[in-house]
Amino acid sequence: MSGAPAEPRRVRPPGHRVEPRAAGAPRPAAPGASGSTVVAAVYAPAAALACWSLGRTLWDGLAEPGIALAFGVLITVGELVGRGPAPAAGCARVPGAREGAPLAAAGALAYALLGEAGGRPTTHGVTQTVAVVLAAGLVGIVPQLARGQGPVLDPLARRVLTTGFAATCFQPLYNTGTLGSWVASGPVYPFFLIGLLALTALCDAVLVAALARARTGWPYGPLLRDELRALPGIGSAICATGVVISLATAVAGLWALPVFCLPLLLTQFAFRRFAAVRATYRQTIASLARSTEIAGYTPHGHARRVAALSRAVGRELGLNTPDLDVLEYAALMHDIGQLSLLDPVPDGATAPLPPAEQRRIALLGGAVVRQTGVPAEVAVIVERQADPYREQPVTARIVRTVNAYDDLSGESAGPGGPLRALEQLRLSTARDHEPRVVEALARVLACGGRAV
């Protein structure tokens, strides 16, 4: 299931050869000039704001260096403990885990919204806020650079822009007294901070989706929906912690930093455990799917190839992350019903079998899937593989088409097999395959088989 998550690798399904694009095939929406333009549109203002803030801070000097150092250390520690190793290719991002360093994000936002510390007004302003966040972020990404993780500058550019936005909306109003005359004190002030942070989080979600679109070529709409769905999770915890740290520091001073950061840190560890459980869960399903290969019913790597391509086609069609997870699980286990056959069918292709036999295999496969504890939607997709495609949900249509493509383009197909398989699928759109799914598969294959 998405700081932003590590950039996914473009993988090529085993045994697949990329053929020249067929005449008339639509060009893929892959990262190119437009993607570079989007990245430059994010990096340019971030770099300009960073340079201006650093220069102005060096020229004017550091205001309240003790407070700046405390928040700088907090942000650095948040970056160091928040950014783990990049997830394995093919693993979905956990919903709610869109921010890889929540403690650092909360600390940066708290510093941007800091008006007082221990009852004394602060004077650090917008430029020093950005400068401290930038310096702490640069120190925090050193381990990522050493591991070769990338693109590590995307989260930093977003952090600079969103922190600068929050500080620009708050610091001038607070320092001039305008904010006090508007909301005075009392219960209205925290709600003002929460509203400002909610707007900041929304801007960050737009930036995350735009950078992901530029890096991967995936449709922007589903990416933005995934980010917005993730905001009530760890995003709300970040905003709440940022507000609490800001308000508590104004009263109790810097002692509030370690006290009020602990809940968010525990939440972060809980999300990591959840991600580890999901990864183990997926590995268990993948191991179960290999039973048909070990028994000789399907070719080696067939389930893995179908799952990778199905997820890529689903992403191309605009499915959201939960639907992509269900699609991947169903693609991994779509052939599990073949274990009921006395003798394997050639190459594991069930299309030549009588419709009644195909239906029986699909129903048995769904019954097995229901015993594994996966969501019920996965079993439905497996059970409906033998139905007419017009009666299937879109996820079942994707698995059906990708499975047929892998059967038709196997090693026995010889040179040009993938291209001939795609053409055969196009000729079968009147009865067996949805044209929209076939064309999405063609776009994915033209890009080398993007997987998520």
Coordinates of C-alpha atoms in Angstrom, one line a residue:
M1 CA 0.0 0.0 0.0
S2 CA 2.9 5.0 -0.5
G3 CA 7.3 11.0 3.8
A4 CA 6.7 9.1 0.7
P5 CA 7.3 5.4 0.3
A6 CA 10.5 4.2 -1.5
E7 CA 10.4 4.3 -5.3
P8 CA 9.1 1.0 -6.7
R9 CA 11.3 -0.8 -9.2
R10 CA 10.1 -1.5 -12.7
V11 CA 10.2 -5.2 -13.0
R12 CA 9.9 -7.5 -16.0
P13 CA 8.0 -10.7 -15.4
P14 CA 10.3 -13.7 -15.6
G15 CA 10.2 -15.3 -19.1
H16 CA 8.8 -12.2 -20.6
R17 CA 10.5 -10.5 -23.6
V18 CA 9.5 -6.9 -24.4
E19 CA 8.5 -6.8 -28.1
P20 CA 8.2 -3.7 -30.3
R21 CA 5.0 -1.8 -29.7
A22 CA 2.2 -3.1 -31.9
A23 CA 0.9 -0.7 -34.5
G24 CA -1.9 1.3 -33.1
A25 CA -1.2 0.4 -29.5
P26 CA -1.5 3.4 -27.2
R27 CA 1.6 4.9 -25.9
P28 CA 2.2 4.2 -22.2
A29 CA 1.8 7.0 -19.6
A30 CA 5.4 6.5 -18.5
P31 CA 7.6 9.0 -16.7
G32 CA 9.2 11.3 -19.3
A33 CA 9.4 15.0 -20.1
S34 CA 6.2 15.7 -18.2
G35 CA 7.4 13.8 -15.2
S36 CA 10.7 15.7 -15.2
T37 CA 8.7 18.9 -15.4
V38 CA 6.6 18.0 -12.3
V39 CA 9.7 17.1 -10.3
A40 CA 11.4 20.4 -11.4
A41 CA 8.2 22.3 -10.4
V42 CA 8.5 20.9 -6.9
Y43 CA 12.3 21.0 -6.5
A44 CA 12.7 24.5 -7.9
P45 CA 10.6 26.4 -5.3
A46 CA 11.9 24.1 -2.5
A47 CA 15.5 24.9 -3.5
A48 CA 14.8 28.6 -3.8
L49 CA 13.1 28.7 -0.4
A50 CA 15.9 26.7 1.2
C51 CA 18.6 28.9 -0.2
W52 CA 16.8 32.1 0.8
S53 CA 16.2 30.8 4.3
L54 CA 19.8 29.6 4.8
G55 CA 21.2 32.8 3.5
R56 CA 18.9 35.0 5.5
T57 CA 19.5 33.0 8.7
L58 CA 23.3 33.2 8.3
W59 CA 23.1 36.9 7.7
D60 CA 20.7 37.7 10.6
G61 CA 22.1 35.2 13.0
L62 CA 20.3 32.4 14.9
A63 CA 17.5 33.5 17.2
E64 CA 17.0 31.4 20.3
P65 CA 19.8 28.9 19.5
G66 CA 18.9 26.6 22.3
I67 CA 15.3 26.2 21.0
A68 CA 16.5 25.8 17.4
L69 CA 19.0 23.2 18.5
A70 CA 16.4 21.2 20.5
F71 CA 13.9 21.1 17.6
G72 CA 16.8 20.4 15.1
V73 CA 17.8 17.4 17.2
L74 CA 14.2 16.2 17.4
I75 CA 13.8 16.4 13.6
T76 CA 17.1 14.6 13.0
V77 CA 16.3 11.8 15.4
G78 CA 12.9 11.5 13.8
E79 CA 14.5 11.1 10.4
L80 CA 17.0 8.6 11.7
V81 CA 14.5 6.3 13.5
G82 CA 11.7 6.8 11.0
R83 CA 13.4 5.9 7.7
G84 CA 13.9 2.1 7.6
P85 CA 15.2 0.1 4.7
A86 CA 13.3 0.3 1.4
P87 CA 10.5 -2.2 1.1
A88 CA 11.0 -5.1 -1.2
A89 CA 9.8 -4.8 -4.7
G90 CA 6.3 -5.9 -5.2
C91 CA 5.3 -5.2 -1.6
A92 CA 2.3 -3.0 -1.3
R93 CA 2.5 0.1 0.9
V94 CA 0.6 -0.2 4.2
P95 CA -2.4 2.2 4.3
G96 CA -1.6 5.0 6.7
A97 CA 2.2 4.6 6.3
R98 CA 2.5 7.4 3.8
E99 CA 4.9 9.4 6.1
G100 CA 8.1 7.5 6.6
A101 CA 9.4 9.8 9.4
P102 CA 6.3 10.9 11.4
L103 CA 8.3 12.2 14.4
A104 CA 10.4 14.4 12.2
A105 CA 7.3 15.7 10.4
A106 CA 5.5 16.5 13.7
G107 CA 8.7 18.2 15.1
A108 CA 9.0 20.4 12.0
L109 CA 5.3 21.4 12.1
A110 CA 5.6 22.1 15.8
Y111 CA 8.5 24.4 15.3
A112 CA 6.7 26.2 12.5
L113 CA 3.7 26.8 14.8
L114 CA 5.8 27.7 17.9
G115 CA 4.9 31.2 19.2
E116 CA 6.2 30.9 22.8
A117 CA 8.6 28.7 24.7
G118 CA 8.2 28.5 28.5
G119 CA 6.0 31.5 28.5
R120 CA 8.4 33.7 26.5
P121 CA 7.7 34.8 22.9
T122 CA 9.9 33.4 20.2
T123 CA 11.3 35.4 17.3
H124 CA 12.7 32.7 15.0
G125 CA 10.3 33.5 12.1
V126 CA 9.8 31.8 8.8
T127 CA 13.3 31.7 7.4
Q128 CA 14.9 30.3 10.5
T129 CA 12.2 27.6 10.7
V130 CA 12.9 26.5 7.1
A131 CA 16.7 26.6 7.7
V132 CA 16.5 24.5 10.8
V133 CA 14.2 21.9 9.2
L134 CA 16.5 21.8 6.1
A135 CA 19.7 21.3 8.1
A136 CA 18.1 18.6 10.3
G137 CA 16.7 16.9 7.3
L138 CA 20.0 16.9 5.5
V139 CA 21.7 15.3 8.5
G140 CA 18.9 12.7 8.8
I141 CA 19.1 11.5 5.2
V142 CA 22.8 10.7 5.4
P143 CA 22.1 7.0 6.2
Q144 CA 19.7 6.8 3.3
L145 CA 22.3 8.1 1.0
A146 CA 24.8 5.6 2.3
R147 CA 22.3 2.8 1.6
G148 CA 21.7 4.1 -1.9
Q149 CA 18.0 4.7 -1.2
G150 CA 16.2 7.0 -3.5
P151 CA 14.8 9.4 -4.3
V152 CA 15.7 10.6 -0.8
L153 CA 15.3 14.3 -1.8
D154 CA 11.6 14.0 -2.5
P155 CA 10.6 13.9 1.2
L156 CA 13.0 16.7 2.0
A157 CA 11.7 18.9 -0.7
R158 CA 8.1 18.3 0.5
R159 CA 9.2 18.9 4.1
V160 CA 10.7 22.3 3.2
L161 CA 7.6 23.4 1.2
T162 CA 5.0 22.3 3.7
T163 CA 6.9 23.6 6.7
G164 CA 7.5 26.9 4.9
F165 CA 3.8 27.1 4.1
A166 CA 2.7 26.5 7.7
A167 CA 5.3 28.9 9.1
T168 CA 4.3 31.6 6.6
C169 CA 0.7 31.2 7.6
F170 CA 1.5 31.4 11.3
Q171 CA 4.6 33.2 12.2
P172 CA 3.9 36.7 10.7
L173 CA 0.3 36.7 12.2
Y174 CA 1.6 35.6 15.6
N175 CA 4.6 38.0 15.8
T176 CA 2.6 41.0 14.8
G177 CA -0.2 40.3 17.2
T178 CA -2.8 39.9 14.4
L179 CA -3.4 36.3 15.4
G180 CA -4.1 37.2 19.0
S181 CA -6.6 39.9 17.9
W182 CA -8.4 37.3 15.7
V183 CA -8.6 34.3 17.9
A184 CA -7.3 35.7 21.2
S185 CA -6.7 32.8 23.5
G186 CA -8.6 29.9 24.8
P187 CA -10.3 27.0 22.9
V188 CA -10.3 28.8 19.5
Y189 CA -6.5 28.9 19.2
P190 CA -5.9 25.1 19.2
F191 CA -8.7 24.7 16.6
F192 CA -6.9 27.3 14.4
L193 CA -3.7 25.3 14.6
I194 CA -5.5 22.1 13.8
G195 CA -7.1 23.7 10.8
L196 CA -3.8 25.1 9.6
L197 CA -2.1 21.7 9.9
A198 CA -5.0 20.0 8.1
L199 CA -4.5 22.4 5.2
T200 CA -0.8 21.7 5.3
A201 CA -1.4 18.0 5.3
L202 CA -3.7 18.4 2.2
C203 CA -1.0 20.3 0.4
D204 CA 1.5 17.6 1.3
A205 CA -0.8 14.9 -0.1
V206 CA -1.0 16.8 -3.4
L207 CA 2.8 16.9 -3.6
V208 CA 3.1 13.2 -2.7
A209 CA 0.7 12.2 -5.5
A210 CA 2.3 14.6 -8.0
L211 CA 5.8 13.2 -7.3
A212 CA 4.6 9.6 -7.4
R213 CA 2.9 10.3 -10.8
A214 CA 6.1 11.8 -12.1
R215 CA 8.3 9.0 -10.9
T216 CA 6.1 6.1 -11.9
G217 CA 3.7 7.2 -14.6
W218 CA 0.7 5.9 -12.6
P219 CA -2.6 7.7 -12.9
Y220 CA -2.7 10.8 -10.7
G221 CA -6.3 10.4 -9.5
P222 CA -5.9 7.0 -7.7
L223 CA -2.6 8.2 -6.2
L224 CA -4.2 11.3 -4.7
R225 CA -7.1 9.2 -3.4
D226 CA -4.7 6.8 -1.7
E227 CA -2.9 9.8 0.0
L228 CA -6.2 11.3 1.1
R229 CA -7.4 8.0 2.6
A230 CA -4.1 7.7 4.5
L231 CA -4.5 11.1 6.1
P232 CA -6.8 10.0 8.9
G233 CA -4.3 7.4 10.0
I234 CA -0.7 8.4 10.7
G235 CA -1.4 11.9 9.2
S236 CA -3.9 12.8 11.9
A237 CA -1.4 11.6 14.6
I238 CA 1.3 13.8 13.1
C239 CA -0.9 16.9 13.1
A240 CA -2.2 16.3 16.6
T241 CA 1.3 15.7 17.9
G242 CA 2.5 18.9 16.2
V243 CA -0.2 20.9 17.8
V244 CA 0.3 19.4 21.3
I245 CA 4.1 19.9 21.1
S246 CA 3.6 23.5 20.1
L247 CA 1.1 24.3 22.9
A248 CA 3.0 22.3 25.5
T249 CA 6.3 23.9 24.7
A250 CA 4.7 27.4 25.1
V251 CA 3.8 26.5 28.7
A252 CA 6.3 23.9 29.9
G253 CA 9.3 24.8 27.7
L254 CA 11.6 22.3 26.0
W255 CA 10.9 19.6 28.5
A256 CA 7.6 19.0 26.6
L257 CA 9.5 17.7 23.5
P258 CA 10.5 14.2 24.8
V259 CA 7.3 13.8 26.8
F260 CA 4.8 14.5 24.0
C261 CA 6.9 12.8 21.2
L262 CA 6.7 9.4 22.9
P263 CA 3.0 8.5 21.9
L264 CA 3.8 9.2 18.2
L265 CA 7.0 7.2 18.5
L266 CA 5.0 4.2 19.8
T267 CA 2.4 4.7 17.1
Q268 CA 5.2 4.5 14.5
F269 CA 6.5 1.3 15.9
A270 CA 3.0 -0.2 15.9
F271 CA 2.6 0.7 12.2
R272 CA 6.0 -1.0 11.5
R273 CA 4.8 -4.1 13.2
F274 CA 1.6 -4.0 11.2
A275 CA 3.7 -3.7 8.0
A276 CA 5.8 -6.6 9.0
V277 CA 2.7 -8.8 9.6
R278 CA 1.3 -7.8 6.2
A279 CA 4.6 -8.7 4.6
T280 CA 4.6 -12.1 6.3
Y281 CA 1.0 -12.6 5.3
R282 CA 1.8 -11.9 1.6
Q283 CA 4.7 -14.3 1.7
T284 CA 2.5 -17.0 3.1
I285 CA 0.0 -16.5 0.3
A286 CA 2.8 -16.6 -2.3
S287 CA 4.1 -19.8 -0.8
L288 CA 0.6 -21.4 -1.0
A289 CA 0.3 -20.3 -4.6
R290 CA 3.5 -22.2 -5.4
S291 CA 1.8 -25.5 -4.5
T292 CA 0.4 -25.8 -8.1
E293 CA 3.9 -25.3 -9.5
I294 CA 5.5 -27.8 -7.1
A295 CA 2.9 -30.3 -8.0
G296 CA 3.5 -29.8 -11.7
Y297 CA 0.1 -28.3 -12.6
T298 CA 1.3 -24.9 -13.7
P299 CA 4.6 -23.6 -15.2
H300 CA 7.3 -22.3 -12.8
G301 CA 6.8 -18.7 -11.9
H302 CA 3.3 -18.5 -13.5
A303 CA 1.5 -17.2 -10.4
R304 CA 4.2 -14.7 -9.6
R305 CA 4.1 -13.3 -13.2
V306 CA 0.3 -13.1 -13.3
A307 CA 0.3 -11.3 -9.9
A308 CA 2.9 -8.8 -10.9
L309 CA 1.2 -8.0 -14.2
S310 CA -2.3 -8.0 -12.7
R311 CA -1.3 -5.4 -10.1
A312 CA 0.4 -3.3 -12.8
V313 CA -2.7 -3.4 -15.0
G314 CA -4.9 -2.6 -12.0
R315 CA -2.8 0.4 -11.2
E316 CA -3.0 1.4 -14.9
L317 CA -6.8 1.2 -14.7
G318 CA -6.9 3.4 -11.6
L319 CA -7.6 0.9 -8.8
N320 CA -6.8 2.1 -5.3
T321 CA -4.4 0.3 -3.0
P322 CA -6.9 -1.9 -1.1
D323 CA -8.3 -3.2 -4.4
L324 CA -4.8 -3.7 -5.7
D325 CA -4.0 -5.9 -2.7
V326 CA -7.1 -8.0 -3.3
L327 CA -6.2 -8.3 -7.0
E328 CA -2.7 -9.4 -6.2
Y329 CA -3.8 -12.1 -3.7
A330 CA -6.4 -13.4 -6.2
A331 CA -3.9 -13.5 -9.0
L332 CA -1.5 -15.5 -6.9
M333 CA -4.1 -18.1 -6.0
H334 CA -6.2 -18.2 -9.2
D335 CA -5.0 -21.7 -10.2
I336 CA -5.3 -23.3 -6.8
G337 CA -8.3 -25.2 -7.9
Q338 CA -6.2 -27.2 -10.4
L339 CA -5.0 -29.3 -7.5
S340 CA -8.4 -31.2 -7.8
L341 CA -7.4 -32.5 -11.3
L342 CA -6.2 -36.1 -11.6
D343 CA -3.8 -35.2 -14.4
P344 CA -2.3 -31.7 -15.1
V345 CA -3.5 -30.0 -18.2
P346 CA -0.8 -29.0 -20.7
D347 CA 1.1 -25.9 -19.5
G348 CA -1.6 -25.3 -16.8
A349 CA -3.9 -23.7 -19.4
T350 CA -7.5 -24.5 -18.5
A351 CA -9.1 -22.5 -21.5
P352 CA -9.3 -25.7 -23.7
L353 CA -11.3 -27.5 -21.0
P354 CA -15.1 -27.8 -21.2
P355 CA -16.9 -24.9 -19.5
A356 CA -18.4 -27.1 -16.8
E357 CA -14.9 -28.3 -15.9
Q358 CA -13.5 -24.8 -15.8
R359 CA -16.4 -23.8 -13.6
R360 CA -15.7 -26.7 -11.2
I361 CA -12.0 -25.8 -10.9
A362 CA -12.9 -22.2 -10.2
L363 CA -15.4 -23.1 -7.5
L364 CA -13.0 -25.5 -5.8
G365 CA -10.3 -22.9 -6.0
G366 CA -12.5 -20.3 -4.3
A367 CA -13.4 -22.9 -1.6
V368 CA -9.7 -23.4 -0.9
V369 CA -9.1 -19.7 -0.8
R370 CA -11.9 -19.1 1.7
Q371 CA -10.0 -21.4 4.1
T372 CA -6.9 -19.3 4.1
G373 CA -8.3 -16.3 5.9
V374 CA -7.9 -13.8 3.1
P375 CA -10.6 -11.3 2.4
A376 CA -13.8 -12.7 0.9
E377 CA -13.3 -10.6 -2.3
V378 CA -10.3 -12.7 -3.1
A379 CA -12.3 -15.9 -3.2
V380 CA -15.0 -14.3 -5.3
I381 CA -12.4 -13.3 -7.9
V382 CA -11.1 -16.9 -8.0
E383 CA -14.6 -18.4 -8.2
R384 CA -15.7 -16.2 -11.0
Q385 CA -12.8 -16.8 -13.4
A386 CA -15.0 -19.1 -15.5
D387 CA -17.9 -16.6 -15.8
P388 CA -18.4 -14.5 -18.9
Y389 CA -16.3 -11.4 -18.6
R390 CA -19.3 -9.1 -18.7
E391 CA -20.6 -10.7 -15.5
Q392 CA -17.3 -10.4 -13.7
P393 CA -16.0 -7.6 -11.5
V394 CA -13.1 -5.7 -13.0
T395 CA -10.6 -7.4 -10.8
A396 CA -11.6 -10.8 -12.1
R397 CA -11.5 -9.5 -15.6
I398 CA -7.9 -8.4 -15.0
V399 CA -6.8 -11.8 -13.7
R400 CA -8.5 -13.6 -16.5
T401 CA -6.8 -11.5 -19.2
V402 CA -3.4 -11.5 -17.6
N403 CA -3.6 -15.2 -17.0
A404 CA -4.5 -15.8 -20.7
Y405 CA -1.6 -13.6 -21.8
D406 CA 0.9 -15.5 -19.7
D407 CA -0.4 -18.9 -21.0
L408 CA -0.2 -17.7 -24.6
S409 CA 3.2 -16.0 -24.4
G410 CA 5.1 -18.8 -22.6
E411 CA 8.5 -20.1 -23.7
S412 CA 6.7 -22.6 -26.0
A413 CA 5.3 -19.7 -28.0
G414 CA 8.7 -19.0 -29.5
P415 CA 9.9 -15.6 -30.9
G416 CA 7.2 -13.0 -31.2
G417 CA 5.0 -15.0 -28.8
P418 CA 4.2 -12.0 -26.5
L419 CA 3.1 -9.9 -29.5
R420 CA 1.0 -12.7 -31.0
A421 CA -0.5 -13.3 -27.6
L422 CA -1.6 -9.7 -27.2
E423 CA -3.0 -9.7 -30.7
Q424 CA -5.0 -12.9 -29.9
L425 CA -6.4 -11.2 -26.8
R426 CA -7.5 -8.3 -28.9
L427 CA -9.3 -10.7 -31.3
S428 CA -11.1 -12.3 -28.3
T429 CA -12.5 -9.0 -26.9
A430 CA -15.9 -9.8 -28.3
R431 CA -16.4 -12.8 -26.0
D432 CA -13.6 -13.5 -23.6
H433 CA -11.8 -10.3 -22.6
E434 CA -12.7 -6.7 -21.9
P435 CA -11.1 -4.4 -24.4
R436 CA -10.3 -1.8 -21.7
V437 CA -8.3 -4.4 -19.8
V438 CA -6.5 -5.7 -22.9
E439 CA -5.4 -2.2 -23.8
A440 CA -4.2 -1.5 -20.3
L441 CA -2.2 -4.7 -20.4
A442 CA -0.7 -3.5 -23.7
R443 CA 0.4 -0.2 -22.2
V444 CA 2.0 -2.0 -19.2
L445 CA 3.9 -4.4 -21.5
A446 CA 5.1 -1.5 -23.6
C447 CA 6.7 -0.1 -20.4
G448 CA 8.4 -3.4 -19.6
G449 CA 5.8 -4.7 -17.2
R450 CA 5.5 -2.1 -14.4
A451 CA 4.7 -3.6 -11.1
V452 CA 3.8 -2.0 -7.8

